[in-house]
Coordinates of C-alpha atoms in Angstrom, one line a residue:
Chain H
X1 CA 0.0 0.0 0.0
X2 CA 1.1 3.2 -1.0
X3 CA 2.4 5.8 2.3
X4 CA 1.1 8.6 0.4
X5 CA -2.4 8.9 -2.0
X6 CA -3.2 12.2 -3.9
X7 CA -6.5 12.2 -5.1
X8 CA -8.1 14.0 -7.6
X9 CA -6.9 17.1 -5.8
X10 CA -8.2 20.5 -6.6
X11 CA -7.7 24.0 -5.3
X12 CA -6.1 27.2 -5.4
X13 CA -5.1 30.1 -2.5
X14 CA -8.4 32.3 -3.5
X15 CA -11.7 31.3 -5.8
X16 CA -8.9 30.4 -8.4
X17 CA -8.4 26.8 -8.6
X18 CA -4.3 26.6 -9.2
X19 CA -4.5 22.3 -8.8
X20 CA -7.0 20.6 -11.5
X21 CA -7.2 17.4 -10.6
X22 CA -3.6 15.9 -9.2
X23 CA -3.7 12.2 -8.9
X24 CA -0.7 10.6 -7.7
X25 CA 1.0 7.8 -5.2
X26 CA 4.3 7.1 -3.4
X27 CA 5.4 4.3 -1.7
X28 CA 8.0 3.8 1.4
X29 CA 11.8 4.9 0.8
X30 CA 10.5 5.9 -3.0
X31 CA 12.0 9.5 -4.2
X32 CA 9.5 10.9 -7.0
X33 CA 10.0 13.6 -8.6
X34 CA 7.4 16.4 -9.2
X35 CA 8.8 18.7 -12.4
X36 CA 7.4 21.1 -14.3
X37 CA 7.1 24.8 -15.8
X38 CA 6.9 27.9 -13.5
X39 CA 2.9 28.0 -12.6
X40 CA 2.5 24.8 -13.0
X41 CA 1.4 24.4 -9.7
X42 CA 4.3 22.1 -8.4
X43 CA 4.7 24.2 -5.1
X44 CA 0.6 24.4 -4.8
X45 CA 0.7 20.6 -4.3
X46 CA 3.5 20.7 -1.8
X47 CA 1.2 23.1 0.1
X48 CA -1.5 21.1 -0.2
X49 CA 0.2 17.9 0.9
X50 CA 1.1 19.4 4.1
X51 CA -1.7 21.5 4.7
X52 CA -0.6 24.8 4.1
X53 CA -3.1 25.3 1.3
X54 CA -6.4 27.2 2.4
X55 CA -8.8 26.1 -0.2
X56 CA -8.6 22.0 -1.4
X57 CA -10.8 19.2 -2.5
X58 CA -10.3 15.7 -3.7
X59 CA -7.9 13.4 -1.2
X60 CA -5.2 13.4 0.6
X61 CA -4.4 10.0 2.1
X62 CA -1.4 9.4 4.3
X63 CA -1.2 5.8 5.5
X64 CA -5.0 4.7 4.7
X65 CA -5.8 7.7 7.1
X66 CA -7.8 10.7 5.0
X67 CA -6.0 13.9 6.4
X68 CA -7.7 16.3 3.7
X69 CA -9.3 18.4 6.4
X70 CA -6.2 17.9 9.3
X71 CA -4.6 21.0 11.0
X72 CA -1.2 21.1 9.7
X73 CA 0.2 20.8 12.9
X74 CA -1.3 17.3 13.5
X75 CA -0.2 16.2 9.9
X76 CA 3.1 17.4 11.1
X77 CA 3.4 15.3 14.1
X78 CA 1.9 12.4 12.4
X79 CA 4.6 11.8 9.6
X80 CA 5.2 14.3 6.9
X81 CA 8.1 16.7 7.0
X82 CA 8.0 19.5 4.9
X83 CA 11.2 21.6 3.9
X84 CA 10.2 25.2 2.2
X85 CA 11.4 26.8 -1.2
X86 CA 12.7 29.6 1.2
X87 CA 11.9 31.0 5.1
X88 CA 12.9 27.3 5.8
X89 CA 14.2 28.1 9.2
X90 CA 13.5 29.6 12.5
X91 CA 16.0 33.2 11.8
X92 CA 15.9 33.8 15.6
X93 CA 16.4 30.4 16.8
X94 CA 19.6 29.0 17.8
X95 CA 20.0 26.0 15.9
X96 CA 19.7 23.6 18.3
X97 CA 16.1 25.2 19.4
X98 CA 15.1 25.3 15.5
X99 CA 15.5 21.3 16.5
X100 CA 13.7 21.5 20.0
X101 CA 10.9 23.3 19.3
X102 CA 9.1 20.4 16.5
X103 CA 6.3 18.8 18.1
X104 CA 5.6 15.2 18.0
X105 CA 8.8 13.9 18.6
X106 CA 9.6 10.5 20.7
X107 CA 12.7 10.9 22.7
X108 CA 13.8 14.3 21.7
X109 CA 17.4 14.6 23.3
X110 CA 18.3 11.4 21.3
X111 CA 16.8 12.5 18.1
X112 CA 18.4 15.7 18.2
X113 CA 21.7 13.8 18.6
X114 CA 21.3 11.3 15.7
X115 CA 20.4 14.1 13.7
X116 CA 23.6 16.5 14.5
X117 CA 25.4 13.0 13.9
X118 CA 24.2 12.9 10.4
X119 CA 24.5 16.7 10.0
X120 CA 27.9 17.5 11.7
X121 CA 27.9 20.9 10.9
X122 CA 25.0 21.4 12.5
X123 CA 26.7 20.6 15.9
X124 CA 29.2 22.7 15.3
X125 CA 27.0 25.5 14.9
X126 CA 24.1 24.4 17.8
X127 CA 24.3 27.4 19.7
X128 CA 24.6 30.0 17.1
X129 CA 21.5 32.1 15.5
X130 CA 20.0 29.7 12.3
X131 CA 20.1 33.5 11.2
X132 CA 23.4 33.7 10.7
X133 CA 24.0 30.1 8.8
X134 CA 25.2 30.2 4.9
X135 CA 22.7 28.8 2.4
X136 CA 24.1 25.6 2.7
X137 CA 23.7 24.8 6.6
X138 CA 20.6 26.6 6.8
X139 CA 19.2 23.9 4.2
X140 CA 21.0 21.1 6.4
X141 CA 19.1 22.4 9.0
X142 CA 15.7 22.6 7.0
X143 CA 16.4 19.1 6.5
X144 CA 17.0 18.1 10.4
X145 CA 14.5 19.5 11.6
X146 CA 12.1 18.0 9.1
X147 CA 13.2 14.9 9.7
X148 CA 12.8 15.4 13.7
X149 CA 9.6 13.5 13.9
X150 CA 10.6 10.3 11.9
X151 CA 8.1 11.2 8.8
X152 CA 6.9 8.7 6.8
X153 CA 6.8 11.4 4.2
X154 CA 9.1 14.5 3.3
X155 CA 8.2 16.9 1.3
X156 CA 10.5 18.9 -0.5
X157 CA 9.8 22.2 -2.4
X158 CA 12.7 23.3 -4.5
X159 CA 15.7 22.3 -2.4
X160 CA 18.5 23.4 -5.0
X161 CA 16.6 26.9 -6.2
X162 CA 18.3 29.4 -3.8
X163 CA 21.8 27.0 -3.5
X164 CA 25.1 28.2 -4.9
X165 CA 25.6 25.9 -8.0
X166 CA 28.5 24.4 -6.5
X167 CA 26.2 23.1 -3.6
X168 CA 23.5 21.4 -6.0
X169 CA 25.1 17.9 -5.9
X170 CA 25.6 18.0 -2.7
X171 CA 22.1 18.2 -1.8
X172 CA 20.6 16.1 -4.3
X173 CA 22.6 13.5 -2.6
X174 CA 21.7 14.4 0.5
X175 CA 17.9 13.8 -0.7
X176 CA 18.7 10.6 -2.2
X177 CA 20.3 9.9 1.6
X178 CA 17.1 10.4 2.6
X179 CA 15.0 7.7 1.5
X180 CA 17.5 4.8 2.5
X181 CA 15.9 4.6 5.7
X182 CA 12.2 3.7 4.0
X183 CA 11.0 7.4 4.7
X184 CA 9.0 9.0 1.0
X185 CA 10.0 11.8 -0.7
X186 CA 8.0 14.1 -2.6
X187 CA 10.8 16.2 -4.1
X188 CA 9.4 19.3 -6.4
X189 CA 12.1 20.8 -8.4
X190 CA 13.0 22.8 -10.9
X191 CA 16.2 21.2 -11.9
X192 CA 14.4 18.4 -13.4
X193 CA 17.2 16.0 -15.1
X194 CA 19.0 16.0 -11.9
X195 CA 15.9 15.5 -9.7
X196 CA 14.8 12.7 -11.8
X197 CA 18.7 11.4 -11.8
X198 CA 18.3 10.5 -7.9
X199 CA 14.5 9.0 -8.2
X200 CA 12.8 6.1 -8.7
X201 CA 9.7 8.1 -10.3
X202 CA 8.6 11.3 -11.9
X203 CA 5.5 13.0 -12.7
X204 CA 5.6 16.5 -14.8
X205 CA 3.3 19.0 -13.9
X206 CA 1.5 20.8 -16.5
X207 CA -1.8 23.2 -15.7
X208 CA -2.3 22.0 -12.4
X209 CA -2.2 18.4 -13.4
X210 CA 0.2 15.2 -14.1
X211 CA 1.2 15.5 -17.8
X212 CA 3.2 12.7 -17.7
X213 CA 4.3 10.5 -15.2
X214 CA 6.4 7.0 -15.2
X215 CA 9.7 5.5 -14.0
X216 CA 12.1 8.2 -13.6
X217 CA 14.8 6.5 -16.7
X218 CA 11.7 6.3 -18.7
X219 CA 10.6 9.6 -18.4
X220 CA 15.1 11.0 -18.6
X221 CA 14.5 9.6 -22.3
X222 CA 11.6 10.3 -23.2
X223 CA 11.9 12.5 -26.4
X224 CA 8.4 14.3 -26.1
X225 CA 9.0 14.6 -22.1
X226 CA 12.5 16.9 -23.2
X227 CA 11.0 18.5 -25.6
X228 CA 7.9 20.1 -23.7
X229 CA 9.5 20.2 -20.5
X230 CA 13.2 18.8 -18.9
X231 CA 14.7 20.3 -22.2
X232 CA 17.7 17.9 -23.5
X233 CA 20.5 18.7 -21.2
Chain L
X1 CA 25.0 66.1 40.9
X2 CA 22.8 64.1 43.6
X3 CA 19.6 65.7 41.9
X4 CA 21.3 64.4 38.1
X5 CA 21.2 61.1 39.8
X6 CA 17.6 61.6 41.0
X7 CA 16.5 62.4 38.1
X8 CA 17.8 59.3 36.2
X9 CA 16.6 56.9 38.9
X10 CA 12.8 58.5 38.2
X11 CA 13.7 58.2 35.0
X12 CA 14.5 54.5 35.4
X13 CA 11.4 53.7 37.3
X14 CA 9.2 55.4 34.7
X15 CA 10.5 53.9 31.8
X16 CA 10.3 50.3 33.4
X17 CA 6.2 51.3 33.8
X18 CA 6.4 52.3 30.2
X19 CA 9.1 49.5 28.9
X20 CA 6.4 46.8 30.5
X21 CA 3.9 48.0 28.3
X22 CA 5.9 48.0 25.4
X23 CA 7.0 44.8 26.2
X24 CA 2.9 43.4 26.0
X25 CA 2.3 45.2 22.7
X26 CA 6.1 43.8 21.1
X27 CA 4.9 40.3 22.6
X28 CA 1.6 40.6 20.8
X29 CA 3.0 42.4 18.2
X30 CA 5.6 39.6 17.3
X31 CA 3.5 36.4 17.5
X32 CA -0.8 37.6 17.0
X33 CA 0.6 40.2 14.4
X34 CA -1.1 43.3 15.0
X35 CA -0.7 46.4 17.3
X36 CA -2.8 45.9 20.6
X37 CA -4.7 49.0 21.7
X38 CA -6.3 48.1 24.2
X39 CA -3.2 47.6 26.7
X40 CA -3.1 50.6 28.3
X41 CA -6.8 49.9 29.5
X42 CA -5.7 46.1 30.4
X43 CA -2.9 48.5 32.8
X44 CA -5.5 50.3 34.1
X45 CA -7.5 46.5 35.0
X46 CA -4.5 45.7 36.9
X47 CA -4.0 48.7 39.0
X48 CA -8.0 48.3 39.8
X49 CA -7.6 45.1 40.4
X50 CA -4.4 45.9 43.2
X51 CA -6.3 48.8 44.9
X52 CA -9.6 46.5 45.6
X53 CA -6.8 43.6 46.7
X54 CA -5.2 45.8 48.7
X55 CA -7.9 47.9 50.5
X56 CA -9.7 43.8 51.6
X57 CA -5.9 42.8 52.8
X58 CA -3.7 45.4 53.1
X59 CA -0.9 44.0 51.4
X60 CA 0.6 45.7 48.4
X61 CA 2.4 42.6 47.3
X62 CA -1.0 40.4 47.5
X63 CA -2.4 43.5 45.2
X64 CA 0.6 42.9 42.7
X65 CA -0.7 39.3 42.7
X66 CA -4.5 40.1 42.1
X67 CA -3.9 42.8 39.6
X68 CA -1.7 40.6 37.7
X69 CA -4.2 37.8 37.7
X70 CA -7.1 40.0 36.8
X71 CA -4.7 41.3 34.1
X72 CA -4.4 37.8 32.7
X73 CA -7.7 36.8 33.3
X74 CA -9.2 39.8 30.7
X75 CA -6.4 39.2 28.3
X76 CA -7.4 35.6 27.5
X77 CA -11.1 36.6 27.2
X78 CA -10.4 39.6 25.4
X79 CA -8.3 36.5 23.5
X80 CA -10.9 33.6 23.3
X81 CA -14.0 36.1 22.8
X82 CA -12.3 38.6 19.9
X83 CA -9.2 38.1 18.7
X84 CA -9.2 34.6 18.0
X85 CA -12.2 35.0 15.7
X86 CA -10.3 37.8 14.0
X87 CA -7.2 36.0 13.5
X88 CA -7.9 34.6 9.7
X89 CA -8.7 38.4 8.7
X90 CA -6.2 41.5 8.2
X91 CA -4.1 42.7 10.7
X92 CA -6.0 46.0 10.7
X93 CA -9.1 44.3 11.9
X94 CA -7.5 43.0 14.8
X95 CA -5.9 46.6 15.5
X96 CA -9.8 48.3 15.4
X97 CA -11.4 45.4 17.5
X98 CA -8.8 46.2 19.7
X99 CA -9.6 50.1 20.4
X100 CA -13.1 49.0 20.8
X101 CA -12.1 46.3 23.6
X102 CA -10.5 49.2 25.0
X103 CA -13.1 51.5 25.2
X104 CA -15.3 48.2 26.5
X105 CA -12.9 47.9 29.5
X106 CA -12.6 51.7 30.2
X107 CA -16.6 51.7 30.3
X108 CA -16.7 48.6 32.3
X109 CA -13.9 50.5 35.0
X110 CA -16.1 53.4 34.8
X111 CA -19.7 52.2 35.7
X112 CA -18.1 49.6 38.1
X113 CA -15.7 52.1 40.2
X114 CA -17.1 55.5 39.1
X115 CA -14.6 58.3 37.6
X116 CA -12.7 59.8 41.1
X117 CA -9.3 59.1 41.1
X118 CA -8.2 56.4 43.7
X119 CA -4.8 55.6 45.2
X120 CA -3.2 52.5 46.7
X121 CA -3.1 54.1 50.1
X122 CA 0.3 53.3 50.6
X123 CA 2.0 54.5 53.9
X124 CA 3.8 58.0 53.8
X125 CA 7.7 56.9 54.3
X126 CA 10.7 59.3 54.5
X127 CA 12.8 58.8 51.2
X128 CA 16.2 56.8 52.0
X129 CA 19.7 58.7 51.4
X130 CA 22.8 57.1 49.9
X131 CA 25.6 59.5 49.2
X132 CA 24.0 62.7 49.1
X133 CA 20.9 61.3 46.5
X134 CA 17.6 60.9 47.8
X135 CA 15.4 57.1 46.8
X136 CA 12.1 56.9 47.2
X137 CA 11.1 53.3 48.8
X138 CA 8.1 53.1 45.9
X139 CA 10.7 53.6 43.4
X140 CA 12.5 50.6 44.8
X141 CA 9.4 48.3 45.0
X142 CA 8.4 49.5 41.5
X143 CA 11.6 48.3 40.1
X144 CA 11.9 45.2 42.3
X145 CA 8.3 44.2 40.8
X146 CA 9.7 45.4 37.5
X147 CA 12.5 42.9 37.5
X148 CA 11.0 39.8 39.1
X149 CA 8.4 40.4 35.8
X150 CA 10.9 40.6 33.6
X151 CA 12.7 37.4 34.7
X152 CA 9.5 35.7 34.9
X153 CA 9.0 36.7 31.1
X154 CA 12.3 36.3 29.7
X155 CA 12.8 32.9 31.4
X156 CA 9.3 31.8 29.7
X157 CA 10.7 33.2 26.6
X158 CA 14.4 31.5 26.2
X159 CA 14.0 29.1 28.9
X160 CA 10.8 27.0 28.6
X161 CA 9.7 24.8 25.8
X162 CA 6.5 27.0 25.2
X163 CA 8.6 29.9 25.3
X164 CA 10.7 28.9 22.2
X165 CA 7.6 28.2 20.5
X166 CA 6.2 31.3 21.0
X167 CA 9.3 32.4 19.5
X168 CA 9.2 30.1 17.0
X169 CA 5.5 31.6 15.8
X170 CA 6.8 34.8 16.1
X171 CA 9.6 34.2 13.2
X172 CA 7.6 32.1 10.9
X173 CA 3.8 30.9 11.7
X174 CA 3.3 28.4 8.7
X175 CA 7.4 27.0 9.4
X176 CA 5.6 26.9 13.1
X177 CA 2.9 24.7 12.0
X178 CA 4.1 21.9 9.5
X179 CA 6.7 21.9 12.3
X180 CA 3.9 20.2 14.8
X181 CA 3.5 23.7 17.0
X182 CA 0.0 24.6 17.3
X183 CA -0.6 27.8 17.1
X184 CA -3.9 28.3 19.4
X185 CA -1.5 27.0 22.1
X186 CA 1.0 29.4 22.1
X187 CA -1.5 32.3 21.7
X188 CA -2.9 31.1 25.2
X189 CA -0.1 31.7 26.8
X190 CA 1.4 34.6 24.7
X191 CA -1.6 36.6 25.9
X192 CA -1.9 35.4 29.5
X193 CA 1.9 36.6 29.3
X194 CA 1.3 40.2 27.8
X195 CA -2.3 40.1 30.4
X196 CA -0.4 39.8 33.4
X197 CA 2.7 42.0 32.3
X198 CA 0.1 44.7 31.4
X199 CA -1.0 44.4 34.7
X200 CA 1.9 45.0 36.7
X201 CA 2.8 47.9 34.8
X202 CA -0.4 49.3 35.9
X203 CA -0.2 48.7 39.2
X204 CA 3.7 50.1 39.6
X205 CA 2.1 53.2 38.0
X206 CA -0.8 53.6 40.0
X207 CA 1.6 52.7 43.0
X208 CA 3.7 55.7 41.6
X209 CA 0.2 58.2 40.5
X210 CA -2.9 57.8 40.6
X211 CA -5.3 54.9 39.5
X212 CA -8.0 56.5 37.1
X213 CA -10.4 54.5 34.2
X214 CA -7.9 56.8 31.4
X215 CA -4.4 55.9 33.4
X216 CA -3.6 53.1 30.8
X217 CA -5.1 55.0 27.8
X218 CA -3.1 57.7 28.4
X219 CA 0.3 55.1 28.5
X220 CA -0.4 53.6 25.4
X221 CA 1.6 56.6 23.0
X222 CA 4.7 56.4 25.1
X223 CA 4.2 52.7 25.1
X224 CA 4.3 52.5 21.3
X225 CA 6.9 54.8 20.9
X226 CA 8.9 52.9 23.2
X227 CA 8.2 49.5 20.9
X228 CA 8.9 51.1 17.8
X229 CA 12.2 52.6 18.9
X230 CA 13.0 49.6 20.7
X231 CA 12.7 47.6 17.5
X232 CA 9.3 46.0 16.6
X233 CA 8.6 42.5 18.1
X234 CA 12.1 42.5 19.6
X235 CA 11.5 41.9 23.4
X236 CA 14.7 43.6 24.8
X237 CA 14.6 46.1 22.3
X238 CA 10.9 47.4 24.3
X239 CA 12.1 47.2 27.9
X240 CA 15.8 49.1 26.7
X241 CA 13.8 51.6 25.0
X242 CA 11.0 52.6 27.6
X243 CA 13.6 53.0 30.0
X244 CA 15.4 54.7 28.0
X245 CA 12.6 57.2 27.0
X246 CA 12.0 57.5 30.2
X247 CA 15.1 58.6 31.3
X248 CA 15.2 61.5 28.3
X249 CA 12.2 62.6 29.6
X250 CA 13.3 62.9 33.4
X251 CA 16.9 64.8 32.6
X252 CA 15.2 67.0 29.8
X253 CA 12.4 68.6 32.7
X254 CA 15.1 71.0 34.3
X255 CA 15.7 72.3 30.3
X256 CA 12.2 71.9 29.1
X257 CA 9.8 71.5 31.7
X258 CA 7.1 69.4 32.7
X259 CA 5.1 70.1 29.8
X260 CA 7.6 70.2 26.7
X261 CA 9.2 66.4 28.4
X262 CA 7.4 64.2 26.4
X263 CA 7.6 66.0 23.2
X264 CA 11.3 66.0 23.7
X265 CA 11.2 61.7 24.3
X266 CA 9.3 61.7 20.6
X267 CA 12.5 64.1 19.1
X268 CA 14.5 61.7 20.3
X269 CA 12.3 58.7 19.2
X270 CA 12.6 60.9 15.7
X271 CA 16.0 61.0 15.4
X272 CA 16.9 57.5 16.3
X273 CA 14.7 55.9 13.6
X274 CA 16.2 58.4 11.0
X275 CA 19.3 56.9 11.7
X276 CA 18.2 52.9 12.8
X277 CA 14.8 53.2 11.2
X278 CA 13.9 49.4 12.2
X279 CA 14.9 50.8 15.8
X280 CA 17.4 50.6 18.5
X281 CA 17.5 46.2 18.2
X282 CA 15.5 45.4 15.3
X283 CA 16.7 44.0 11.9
X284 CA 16.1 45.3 8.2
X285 CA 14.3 43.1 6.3
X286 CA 13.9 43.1 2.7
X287 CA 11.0 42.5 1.1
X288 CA 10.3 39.1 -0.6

C-alpha cells in the first residue's frame, strides 16, 4: 500500500483553482520527482500535501488515514516533514532550538543527537543564531529538523533553487540519503534531469495536473518529455 | 549632581512602567501580528484590580498578585471572545477590534468604580539617602516588581519549551505549524503573558500616580513609541527603550519642563529611527 495517496486534488489560494485534478502515489523509501514549468502548480501541491493550502478538494491519504481536512500541525506530528522553497528556518532560533521546538517527537534529546550526527555541521554551529547560517547549513538544517519527527513522508519544495551551484550535488545526494531509511519523498524541483537522476519516479506537472508520469529513466528519455518540459540537457 | 542622579533613577522607574507596556504590545505584536490598543486599558485593569486587593488585605504585594491575575484573566477573554475569531482576517481588523475592547474595558472600569481618582493608600515613608541622593522606597518596589516580571518573562521566553515556541510563531507561523506547533497554544499563553505584564505595569504606575479609568489609555503613546524605537517584536529592544525614553524625559524637565518632556522623548524617538529606522534592536528586512 502506497504511504502517500493524492487524489483528484483541486484548489487554489483564492476562488482560483491553481490544482485541477492531481492524482498521484508514493510508496516507502521511494524519491518521486514532481517537475514542471513555473505556474504549474508544483509548489501548490507541496502546500496542499502538508496542509498549508487554504482552499482543497479531492484526497489526501497518508497511511490509509484521509488527512484532507487535518490541522497542519497534526499532519506534522503524524509523519510528513516539509522543507520550504525559502523562510525554511527559524531566523531567531539557535540552531539547536530550531530542532527542540518540533512537536511530536519520541525521545527528543536522542533525536536531536542522531540528527547533529548525520548533520555535523549542524553541531558545530548548535548554539549560534539559524540567522546567521550560509545557504548551505541553513538547508541542512531545514532538513533536520524536518526529519525530527521520523516522517513517513518529506516533502521537499525546491531544495537546489536558492543553493550556490557548487552546492547542487551535494544536496541532491543528501535527498537521495534520505529515502534509505524507507521514509518518501516528494521532491518538487525545478532542476528536473537531476531530480529525476536521484529517483525512482517522476510526474511533470502541467496546468495543475500530471502530464506525464512514469519511471524516472523512462521519463530522462523520453523525447516528447524533453521537448515540452526537462529540455535535453 | 545628587539631583542628576535623581533624576535618572525617576527616569529608570518610569521607563520600566512604560518599557512593561511596550513589552505586552512587542509580545503581541511579534506572534498575533497586529498592534494591541487596548493595553493601556488592560494597565488600568491591573492597577483596579491591586487597589480593591489591597484595601480587603492590606498587602501591596497580595495586590501585585491580584492585579496581575485579573490582568491575565481579561487578556485571554479579550483573546478567546475577539481576537481569535479575527485571526484569519487582516491585521488592521484586529488593530480596530482592539480600540473597541478598550473602550469596553474603560466603560466597564467606569460604571463599576465610578470616575474619582483612587490611590493605593500606601504609607507616607521618609525617602532613604545614599551619598548625598535621595530614593524613594516606591521607586525601589516599583523596580523590584519590574524585574521579578521581567525574569518571569524572559525565562518563559528563552528558557521554557513553550517559550521557544512562541518564539518560533513569532519568526515564521506556517514554518511553526508543519513543524507540529500549534498555534492556538501558544496564543494562550502569549496573551496570558502580555495580560499579566500589562497588569503590573499598571499597578507600579498607580503605586507611583494615581489609578484612574484613562491611566492606561493615556500610557499607550509612550508605550508605542517605546516599541517602535526599541525595534518592533524585539522583546529587549521594548524594555531598553521605555527606559530609555524614560530617562530622556526625566533629565530634559530642568531644560524643558514638565510640559515640553514628552515631546522631547518623541524628538528623540525621531532622530533614532532616522538613523536605525527598524529601531534601536530590530533588523532590516527586505522584502520578498
Amino acid at each position: 500500500m502506497s504511504v502517500l495517496c493524492v487524489e483528484d486534488l483541486r484548489g487554489g489560494y483564492s476562488e482560483v483553482d491553481i490544482l485541477n485534478g492531481v492524482d498521484l502515489a508514493l510508496d516507502a523509501g521511494e524519491i518521486l520527482t514532481i517537475a514542471g514549468t513555473n505556474g504549474a502548480g508544483k509548489s501548490t501541491l507541496a502546500k496542499a500535501v502538508v496542509g498549508l493550502l487554504p482552499r482543497v478538494c479531492g484526497r489526501v491519504v497518508l497511511d490509509g488515514v484521509d488527512i484532507t481536512h487535518m490541522p497542519t500541525e497534526r499532519r506534522a506530528q503524524g509523519g510528513i516533514g516539509y522543507v520550504p522553497q525559502v523562510a525554511n528556518v527559524f531566523p531567531s532560533l539557535a540552531v539547536f532550538e530550531n530542532l527542540e521546538v518540533v512537536e511530536g517527537v519520541r525521545d527528543r534529546k536522542a533525536r536531536i543527537a542522531e540528527l547533529f550526527a548525520l548533520f555535523p555541521a549542524l553541531a558545530e554551529r548548535k548554539r549560534m543564531r539559524a540567522g546567521s547560517l550560509s545557504g548551505g547549513e541553513r538547508q541542512q538544517l531545514a532538513y533536520a529538523r524536518a526529519l525530527m519527527t521520523r516522517p513517513r513522508v518529506v516533502v521537499l519544495d525546491e531544495p537546489t533553487a536558492a543553493l550556490a551551484p557548487a552546492l547542487v550535488k551535494d544536496s541532491l545526494a543528501r535527498v537521495a540519503s534520505l529515502a534509505t531509511d524507507g521514509t518518501a519523498v516528494l521532491l518538487i524541483e525545478q532542476r528536473a534531469r537531476q531530480a529525476l537522476a536521484i529517483s525512482h519516479r517522476g510526474a511533470i506537472m502541467d496546468g495543475g495536473r500530471v502530464a506525464m508520469s512514469g519511471a524516472a529513466d523512462t521519463l530522462l528519455a523520453d523525447e516528447r518529455a524533453a521537448d515540452l518540459y526537462l529540455g535535453h540537457i | 549632581m545628587a539631583s542628576f542622579v535623581e533624576l535618572v533613577l525617576t527616569g529608570i522607574t518610569s521607563g520600566l512602567v512604560v518599557g512593561l507596556a511596550a513589552l505586552a504590545l512587542t509580545l503581541v505584536f511579534g506572534i498575533a501580528r497586529f498592534a494591541n490598543a487596548a493595553t493601556g486599558d488592560m494597565m488600568t485593569v491591573g492597577a483596579y484590580a491591586a487597589v480593591v486587593s489591597m484595601a480587603a488585605s492590606g498587602s501591596f504585594t497580595l495586590g501585585v498578585v491580584a492585579g496581575a491575575g485579573a490582568g491575565i484573566v481579561v487578556a485571554l477573554l479579550a483573546h478567546l471572545l475577539v481576537f481569535r475569531r479575527l485571526a484569519a482576517r487582516a491585521p488592521v481588523t484586529s488593530l480596530l477590534a482592539s480600540i473597541g475592547v478598550a473602550f469596553v474595558i474603560r466603560a466597564a472600569i467606569g460604571v463599576a468604580f465610578g470616575h474619582q481618582q483612587k490611590v493605593f493608600g500606601l504609607p507616607v515613608v521618609r525617602p532613604w539617602r545614599i551619598f548625598d541622593v535621595r530614593v524613594q522606597p516606591i521607586d525601589l518596589a516599583v523596580v523590584i516588581a519590574a524585574a521579578a516580571t521581567l525574569l518571569v518573562v524572559f525565562l518563559i521566553l528563552y528558557a521554557t519549551p513553550i517559550g521557544r515556541r512562541m518564539r518560533a510563531v513569532a519568526d515564521d507561523r506556517s514554518l511553526a505549524r508543519v513543524s507540529g506547533i500549534s498555534p492556538d497554544r501558544v496564543m494562550v499563553t502569549m496573551w496570558a503573558l502580555a495580560g499579566g505584564v500589562c497588569a503590573v505595569a499598571g499597578v507600579m504606575l498607580g503605586a507611583k500616580t494615581v489609578v484612574s479609568p484613562d491611566m492606561g489609555w493615556d500610557m499607550l503613546l509612550p508605550a508605542f513609541a517605546a516599541t517602535i524605537l526599541g525595534g518592533i517584536g524585539h522583546p529587549v529592544g521594548a524594555v531598553v527603550a521605555g527606559i530609555l525614553l524614560g530617562v530622556v524625559q526625566e533629565i530634559a524637565t530642568p531644560f524643558v519642563g514638565f510640559t515640553y518632556k514628552i515631546a522631547l522623548a518623541f524628538f528623540v524617538l525621531l532622530l533614532v529611527l532616522l538613523v536605525r529606522p527598524a529601531g534601536l534592536f530590530g533588523h532590516s528586512e527586505g522584502a520578498r
